[in-house]
Amino acid sequence: MPRNKREVMWPRLVASKILKKRLGSNNFVADIPSISDDSDEFLVEAIPPRFDDDHQKSLSSNHILAHHQETQSYKVFVSTWNVGGVAPTDDLNVDDLLGPNHSWCDIYVFGFQEVVPLRTKKVLGSESGKISSKWNSIIRRALNKKAAIDEGNSDEQTKGNNNNNNNNNNNNNNNEEFRCIISKQMVGILISVWIRNEHRLFVRNPSVSCVGCGIMGCLGNKGAVSVRFRLHETSFCFVCSHLASGGREGDEKFRNSNAAEILSRTTFPKGPSHELPRKIQDHDRVIFLGDLNYRISLQETATRLLIDKGDFNTLFEYDQLRSEMLDGQVFKGWHEGMIKFAPTYKYYPNSDGYYGAVNGKKGEKKRAPAWCDRIIWFGEGLKQHKYGRGESKMSDHRPVRAIFSAEVKVSRLKKLRNFFLSERFEHITHRLEVHSSEPADDYHDHFQYSNARLSLHIS
């Protein structure tokens, strides 16, 4: 019988199934104390087996896991930017995407639209991968450089790490604070997902689904690239999209149709045990980002006047996406934070002036400013803390960013499994093997008759 109610005893059969690792020739018992938020300590003990074979077979690892779950909060950064077909320079500073006084997150999701010009050749041809590699290299450099500086590393170490990252975009440098787990480009749409290195062990089942809604209703100049993965016991789905353009009355219906197609046509594999969600909204945490292209249903002069006054609350009442969501025409049940920033489209590149203003070039087509670039979410367990825009002038769009906290279900046994997969456990088991190198009979008798216990407290 267990010594107390908090003690859980595992023979090798159950432990090896849960921990996915051979644990040596001796059966063992792992005691899992009631783990509080301020304690990560647990006890590993090597003692004789106490269960017979029938009892061993009756134990279910799923049953054990179901009773040892807790919820942790992860910070998620999401950004979207239509870069207008402009290729990034090698020295592009993406700090503006992260924002001033950036507080570091656990997951980073970068979405881009029009990473290549949307010409017929680009739409019909295949992606070369050069542009996505370039963006990923810039992101890697920015994330790991800033993380290294914040951790107090020297400038020389940071410079050396950046050079290594440039030489090999897919290296396995364990010194990197953030690693890319998914990156996918479809024509001009690119999504890149990064995670703090310490959490990467717990990411499973990453997959991608692409839906084209452009020319002929199927090509990828418009549409979405969706990615999903499981973090611990919680599924995430991020959808990077570019919906139908157009500023005429009624064009919002084409955008509604694009969004509905993306939600209905996107499918993911069920996984080997058929337990994974297949549709976007079946996932636990869902975030939809991109150039959604919704406009403002006001006369252009009235729109510009409200922008000049900084009256974004009144302007937002005429936003098409807000109106369509309130009417249940699109994204029913989805959420968006309050917009407290100026419209993100359409600017003159390398300028703070909106395109087609009164002092614009003679004969050029006017484009009323609008909040084309958006981030919305679906489901429980997500809380938005920041929603704003950047001021990078490379494109005719301004980037938009948001920070969320996401609840993630974590098995407390994951902490134990992480330890058993670590070098610390290898070191401890080596010491145990050395200690047990005495004659076999004596070692057996030592445990058989004295029932001695070897306890290791590991924090």
PDB file of C-alpha atoms in Angstrom, residues 250-430:
ATOM      1  CA  GLY A 250     -20.846  45.195 -51.547  1.00  0.00           C
ATOM      2  CA  ASP A 251     -17.220  44.016 -51.842  1.00  0.00           C
ATOM      3  CA  GLU A 252     -17.346  42.978 -48.189  1.00  0.00           C
ATOM      4  CA  LYS A 253     -19.534  40.041 -49.267  1.00  0.00           C
ATOM      5  CA  PHE A 254     -16.613  38.625 -51.275  1.00  0.00           C
ATOM      6  CA  ARG A 255     -14.456  38.851 -48.169  1.00  0.00           C
ATOM      7  CA  ASN A 256     -17.151  37.104 -46.142  1.00  0.00           C
ATOM      8  CA  SER A 257     -17.215  34.351 -48.754  1.00  0.00           C
ATOM      9  CA  ASN A 258     -13.414  33.958 -48.645  1.00  0.00           C
ATOM     10  CA  ALA A 259     -13.478  33.676 -44.859  1.00  0.00           C
ATOM     11  CA  ALA A 260     -16.274  31.074 -44.949  1.00  0.00           C
ATOM     12  CA  GLU A 261     -14.348  29.018 -47.522  1.00  0.00           C
ATOM     13  CA  ILE A 262     -11.193  29.097 -45.448  1.00  0.00           C
ATOM     14  CA  LEU A 263     -13.028  27.912 -42.348  1.00  0.00           C
ATOM     15  CA  SER A 264     -14.888  25.151 -44.206  1.00  0.00           C
ATOM     16  CA  ARG A 265     -12.174  23.898 -46.584  1.00  0.00           C
ATOM     17  CA  THR A 266      -9.221  23.860 -44.200  1.00  0.00           C
ATOM     18  CA  THR A 267      -8.585  20.356 -42.875  1.00  0.00           C
ATOM     19  CA  PHE A 268      -5.772  18.781 -40.882  1.00  0.00           C
ATOM     20  CA  PRO A 269      -4.847  15.100 -40.439  1.00  0.00           C
ATOM     21  CA  LYS A 270      -6.446  13.337 -37.485  1.00  0.00           C
ATOM     22  CA  GLY A 271      -3.171  11.903 -36.328  1.00  0.00           C
ATOM     23  CA  PRO A 272      -2.198   8.269 -35.704  1.00  0.00           C
ATOM     24  CA  SER A 273      -4.736   7.819 -32.892  1.00  0.00           C
ATOM     25  CA  HIS A 274      -7.512   9.827 -34.650  1.00  0.00           C
ATOM     26  CA  GLU A 275      -7.699  12.186 -31.679  1.00  0.00           C
ATOM     27  CA  LEU A 276      -6.534  15.451 -33.258  1.00  0.00           C
ATOM     28  CA  PRO A 277      -8.987  18.158 -34.414  1.00  0.00           C
ATOM     29  CA  ARG A 278      -9.409  18.442 -38.176  1.00  0.00           C
ATOM     30  CA  LYS A 279     -11.191  21.795 -38.596  1.00  0.00           C
ATOM     31  CA  ILE A 280      -9.937  25.222 -37.581  1.00  0.00           C
ATOM     32  CA  GLN A 281     -12.594  25.913 -34.963  1.00  0.00           C
ATOM     33  CA  ASP A 282     -12.222  22.478 -33.381  1.00  0.00           C
ATOM     34  CA  HIS A 283      -8.859  23.488 -31.894  1.00  0.00           C
ATOM     35  CA  ASP A 284      -8.582  24.731 -28.321  1.00  0.00           C
ATOM     36  CA  ARG A 285      -6.936  28.093 -29.114  1.00  0.00           C
ATOM     37  CA  VAL A 286      -7.489  29.717 -32.548  1.00  0.00           C
ATOM     38  CA  ILE A 287      -6.142  33.030 -33.869  1.00  0.00           C
ATOM     39  CA  PHE A 288      -6.955  34.416 -37.343  1.00  0.00           C
ATOM     40  CA  LEU A 289      -4.633  37.120 -38.695  1.00  0.00           C
ATOM     41  CA  GLY A 290      -3.917  38.851 -41.964  1.00  0.00           C
ATOM     42  CA  ASP A 291      -4.892  41.449 -44.524  1.00  0.00           C
ATOM     43  CA  LEU A 292      -8.637  40.880 -44.260  1.00  0.00           C
ATOM     44  CA  ASN A 293      -9.224  43.918 -46.510  1.00  0.00           C
ATOM     45  CA  TYR A 294     -12.419  45.135 -44.807  1.00  0.00           C
ATOM     46  CA  ARG A 295     -12.999  48.846 -45.389  1.00  0.00           C
ATOM     47  CA  ILE A 296     -14.862  51.703 -43.682  1.00  0.00           C
ATOM     48  CA  SER A 297     -18.434  52.412 -44.803  1.00  0.00           C
ATOM     49  CA  LEU A 298     -18.151  56.183 -44.859  1.00  0.00           C
ATOM     50  CA  GLN A 299     -17.513  58.821 -47.443  1.00  0.00           C
ATOM     51  CA  GLU A 300     -13.802  59.266 -47.969  1.00  0.00           C
ATOM     52  CA  THR A 301     -13.785  62.881 -46.802  1.00  0.00           C
ATOM     53  CA  ALA A 302     -15.602  61.959 -43.580  1.00  0.00           C
ATOM     54  CA  THR A 303     -13.163  59.116 -42.979  1.00  0.00           C
ATOM     55  CA  ARG A 304     -10.137  61.358 -43.368  1.00  0.00           C
ATOM     56  CA  LEU A 305     -11.677  64.035 -41.150  1.00  0.00           C
ATOM     57  CA  LEU A 306     -12.238  61.588 -38.281  1.00  0.00           C
ATOM     58  CA  ILE A 307      -8.659  60.324 -38.675  1.00  0.00           C
ATOM     59  CA  ASP A 308      -7.325  63.870 -38.486  1.00  0.00           C
ATOM     60  CA  LYS A 309      -9.309  64.371 -35.270  1.00  0.00           C
ATOM     61  CA  GLY A 310      -8.069  61.061 -33.861  1.00  0.00           C
ATOM     62  CA  ASP A 311     -11.687  59.988 -33.291  1.00  0.00           C
ATOM     63  CA  PHE A 312     -11.125  56.283 -33.846  1.00  0.00           C
ATOM     64  CA  ASN A 313     -14.096  55.243 -31.677  1.00  0.00           C
ATOM     65  CA  THR A 314     -16.577  56.909 -34.022  1.00  0.00           C
ATOM     66  CA  LEU A 315     -14.690  55.691 -37.087  1.00  0.00           C
ATOM     67  CA  PHE A 316     -14.728  52.102 -35.789  1.00  0.00           C
ATOM     68  CA  GLU A 317     -18.526  52.105 -35.681  1.00  0.00           C
ATOM     69  CA  TYR A 318     -18.485  52.157 -39.508  1.00  0.00           C
ATOM     70  CA  ASP A 319     -15.859  49.419 -39.882  1.00  0.00           C
ATOM     71  CA  GLN A 320     -17.121  46.687 -42.201  1.00  0.00           C
ATOM     72  CA  LEU A 321     -15.624  43.753 -40.307  1.00  0.00           C
ATOM     73  CA  ARG A 322     -17.157  44.940 -37.037  1.00  0.00           C
ATOM     74  CA  SER A 323     -20.565  45.376 -38.707  1.00  0.00           C
ATOM     75  CA  GLU A 324     -20.445  42.004 -40.482  1.00  0.00           C
ATOM     76  CA  MET A 325     -19.452  40.217 -37.259  1.00  0.00           C
ATOM     77  CA  LEU A 326     -22.219  41.917 -35.253  1.00  0.00           C
ATOM     78  CA  ASP A 327     -24.756  40.941 -37.913  1.00  0.00           C
ATOM     79  CA  GLY A 328     -23.559  37.324 -37.852  1.00  0.00           C
ATOM     80  CA  GLN A 329     -22.520  37.423 -41.516  1.00  0.00           C
ATOM     81  CA  VAL A 330     -18.946  36.322 -40.850  1.00  0.00           C
ATOM     82  CA  PHE A 331     -16.798  34.990 -37.983  1.00  0.00           C
ATOM     83  CA  LYS A 332     -19.780  34.253 -35.785  1.00  0.00           C
ATOM     84  CA  GLY A 333     -18.621  33.749 -32.204  1.00  0.00           C
ATOM     85  CA  TRP A 334     -15.170  35.260 -32.842  1.00  0.00           C
ATOM     86  CA  HIS A 335     -13.641  38.137 -30.883  1.00  0.00           C
ATOM     87  CA  GLU A 336     -11.548  41.210 -31.567  1.00  0.00           C
ATOM     88  CA  GLY A 337     -10.061  43.740 -29.189  1.00  0.00           C
ATOM     89  CA  MET A 338     -10.887  47.426 -29.328  1.00  0.00           C
ATOM     90  CA  ILE A 339      -9.005  49.313 -32.027  1.00  0.00           C
ATOM     91  CA  LYS A 340      -7.288  52.387 -30.600  1.00  0.00           C
ATOM     92  CA  PHE A 341      -4.890  52.994 -33.475  1.00  0.00           C
ATOM     93  CA  ALA A 342      -5.090  54.746 -36.850  1.00  0.00           C
ATOM     94  CA  PRO A 343      -6.098  52.822 -40.001  1.00  0.00           C
ATOM     95  CA  THR A 344      -3.225  50.774 -41.392  1.00  0.00           C
ATOM     96  CA  TYR A 345      -3.957  51.178 -45.135  1.00  0.00           C
ATOM     97  CA  LYS A 346      -3.178  52.749 -47.594  1.00  0.00           C
ATOM     98  CA  TYR A 347       0.042  54.762 -47.220  1.00  0.00           C
ATOM     99  CA  TYR A 348       2.580  56.052 -49.657  1.00  0.00           C
ATOM    100  CA  PRO A 349       5.605  53.770 -49.153  1.00  0.00           C
ATOM    101  CA  ASN A 350       8.323  55.393 -47.030  1.00  0.00           C
ATOM    102  CA  SER A 351       5.864  58.071 -45.968  1.00  0.00           C
ATOM    103  CA  ASP A 352       3.445  58.969 -43.197  1.00  0.00           C
ATOM    104  CA  GLY A 353       0.861  60.201 -45.722  1.00  0.00           C
ATOM    105  CA  TYR A 354      -2.240  58.270 -46.734  1.00  0.00           C
ATOM    106  CA  TYR A 355      -2.493  57.480 -50.430  1.00  0.00           C
ATOM    107  CA  GLY A 356      -4.749  59.732 -52.504  1.00  0.00           C
ATOM    108  CA  ALA A 357      -4.867  62.623 -50.085  1.00  0.00           C
ATOM    109  CA  VAL A 358      -5.878  66.126 -51.227  1.00  0.00           C
ATOM    110  CA  ASN A 359      -2.275  66.936 -52.045  1.00  0.00           C
ATOM    111  CA  GLY A 360      -1.747  63.652 -53.868  1.00  0.00           C
ATOM    112  CA  LYS A 361      -0.422  63.305 -57.383  1.00  0.00           C
ATOM    113  CA  LYS A 362      -2.668  64.445 -60.205  1.00  0.00           C
ATOM    114  CA  GLY A 363      -4.762  61.669 -61.712  1.00  0.00           C
ATOM    115  CA  GLU A 364      -3.924  58.989 -59.131  1.00  0.00           C
ATOM    116  CA  LYS A 365      -6.760  56.873 -57.805  1.00  0.00           C
ATOM    117  CA  LYS A 366      -7.875  57.762 -54.303  1.00  0.00           C
ATOM    118  CA  ARG A 367      -8.009  55.003 -51.689  1.00  0.00           C
ATOM    119  CA  ALA A 368      -9.876  55.714 -48.474  1.00  0.00           C
ATOM    120  CA  PRO A 369      -7.907  54.700 -45.346  1.00  0.00           C
ATOM    121  CA  ALA A 370      -9.071  51.498 -43.651  1.00  0.00           C
ATOM    122  CA  TRP A 371      -8.218  48.927 -40.983  1.00  0.00           C
ATOM    123  CA  CYS A 372      -7.397  46.184 -43.467  1.00  0.00           C
ATOM    124  CA  ASP A 373      -4.931  44.368 -41.194  1.00  0.00           C
ATOM    125  CA  ARG A 374      -6.547  42.529 -38.283  1.00  0.00           C
ATOM    126  CA  ILE A 375      -6.088  39.896 -35.590  1.00  0.00           C
ATOM    127  CA  ILE A 376      -9.125  38.060 -34.190  1.00  0.00           C
ATOM    128  CA  TRP A 377      -9.547  34.935 -32.090  1.00  0.00           C
ATOM    129  CA  PHE A 378     -11.972  32.124 -31.310  1.00  0.00           C
ATOM    130  CA  GLY A 379     -12.669  29.953 -28.290  1.00  0.00           C
ATOM    131  CA  GLU A 380     -11.967  30.061 -24.585  1.00  0.00           C
ATOM    132  CA  GLY A 381      -8.620  30.257 -22.866  1.00  0.00           C
ATOM    133  CA  LEU A 382      -7.279  33.303 -24.740  1.00  0.00           C
ATOM    134  CA  LYS A 383      -7.006  36.801 -23.292  1.00  0.00           C
ATOM    135  CA  GLN A 384      -5.721  39.729 -25.314  1.00  0.00           C
ATOM    136  CA  HIS A 385      -3.484  42.178 -23.477  1.00  0.00           C
ATOM    137  CA  LYS A 386      -2.213  44.412 -26.298  1.00  0.00           C
ATOM    138  CA  TYR A 387      -3.478  45.324 -29.755  1.00  0.00           C
ATOM    139  CA  GLY A 388      -1.629  47.940 -31.744  1.00  0.00           C
ATOM    140  CA  ARG A 389       0.259  48.816 -34.887  1.00  0.00           C
ATOM    141  CA  GLY A 390       3.857  49.380 -35.880  1.00  0.00           C
ATOM    142  CA  GLU A 391       5.229  52.269 -37.878  1.00  0.00           C
ATOM    143  CA  SER A 392       7.512  50.585 -40.400  1.00  0.00           C
ATOM    144  CA  LYS A 393       7.208  52.495 -43.684  1.00  0.00           C
ATOM    145  CA  MET A 394       8.549  49.861 -46.091  1.00  0.00           C
ATOM    146  CA  SER A 395       5.075  48.990 -47.388  1.00  0.00           C
ATOM    147  CA  ASP A 396       1.773  50.728 -48.107  1.00  0.00           C
ATOM    148  CA  HIS A 397       0.428  48.861 -45.028  1.00  0.00           C
ATOM    149  CA  ARG A 398       1.439  49.266 -41.409  1.00  0.00           C
ATOM    150  CA  PRO A 399       2.048  46.078 -39.420  1.00  0.00           C
ATOM    151  CA  VAL A 400      -0.374  45.095 -36.643  1.00  0.00           C
ATOM    152  CA  ARG A 401       0.546  43.144 -33.508  1.00  0.00           C
ATOM    153  CA  ALA A 402      -1.180  41.626 -30.500  1.00  0.00           C
ATOM    154  CA  ILE A 403      -0.131  39.862 -27.311  1.00  0.00           C
ATOM    155  CA  PHE A 404      -2.261  37.161 -25.700  1.00  0.00           C
ATOM    156  CA  SER A 405      -2.072  34.957 -22.670  1.00  0.00           C
ATOM    157  CA  ALA A 406      -3.142  31.397 -23.488  1.00  0.00           C
ATOM    158  CA  GLU A 407      -4.171  28.767 -20.979  1.00  0.00           C
ATOM    159  CA  VAL A 408      -2.381  25.475 -21.644  1.00  0.00           C
ATOM    160  CA  LYS A 409      -3.261  22.175 -20.010  1.00  0.00           C
ATOM    161  CA  VAL A 410      -0.102  20.549 -18.703  1.00  0.00           C
ATOM    162  CA  SER A 411       0.205  17.069 -17.267  1.00  0.00           C
ATOM    163  CA  ARG A 412       2.156  17.197 -14.053  1.00  0.00           C
ATOM    164  CA  LEU A 413       3.731  13.964 -15.176  1.00  0.00           C
ATOM    165  CA  LYS A 414       5.279  15.940 -18.058  1.00  0.00           C
ATOM    166  CA  LYS A 415       7.601  17.500 -15.517  1.00  0.00           C
ATOM    167  CA  LEU A 416       8.678  14.048 -14.439  1.00  0.00           C
ATOM    168  CA  ARG A 417       9.052  12.868 -18.016  1.00  0.00           C
ATOM    169  CA  ASN A 418      11.152  15.905 -18.852  1.00  0.00           C
ATOM    170  CA  PHE A 419      13.454  15.024 -15.985  1.00  0.00           C
ATOM    171  CA  PHE A 420      13.795  11.393 -17.078  1.00  0.00           C
ATOM    172  CA  LEU A 421      14.792  12.572 -20.558  1.00  0.00           C
ATOM    173  CA  SER A 422      17.399  14.945 -19.170  1.00  0.00           C
ATOM    174  CA  GLU A 423      21.138  14.601 -18.608  1.00  0.00           C
ATOM    175  CA  ARG A 424      20.552  14.912 -14.878  1.00  0.00           C
ATOM    176  CA  PHE A 425      18.683  11.606 -14.821  1.00  0.00           C
ATOM    177  CA  GLU A 426      21.415   9.919 -16.892  1.00  0.00           C
ATOM    178  CA  HIS A 427      23.931  11.092 -14.324  1.00  0.00           C
ATOM    179  CA  ILE A 428      21.829   9.814 -11.409  1.00  0.00           C
ATOM    180  CA  THR A 429      21.171   6.417 -12.992  1.00  0.00           C
ATOM    181  CA  HIS A 430      24.876   6.068 -13.665  1.00  0.00           C
TER     182      HIS A 430
END
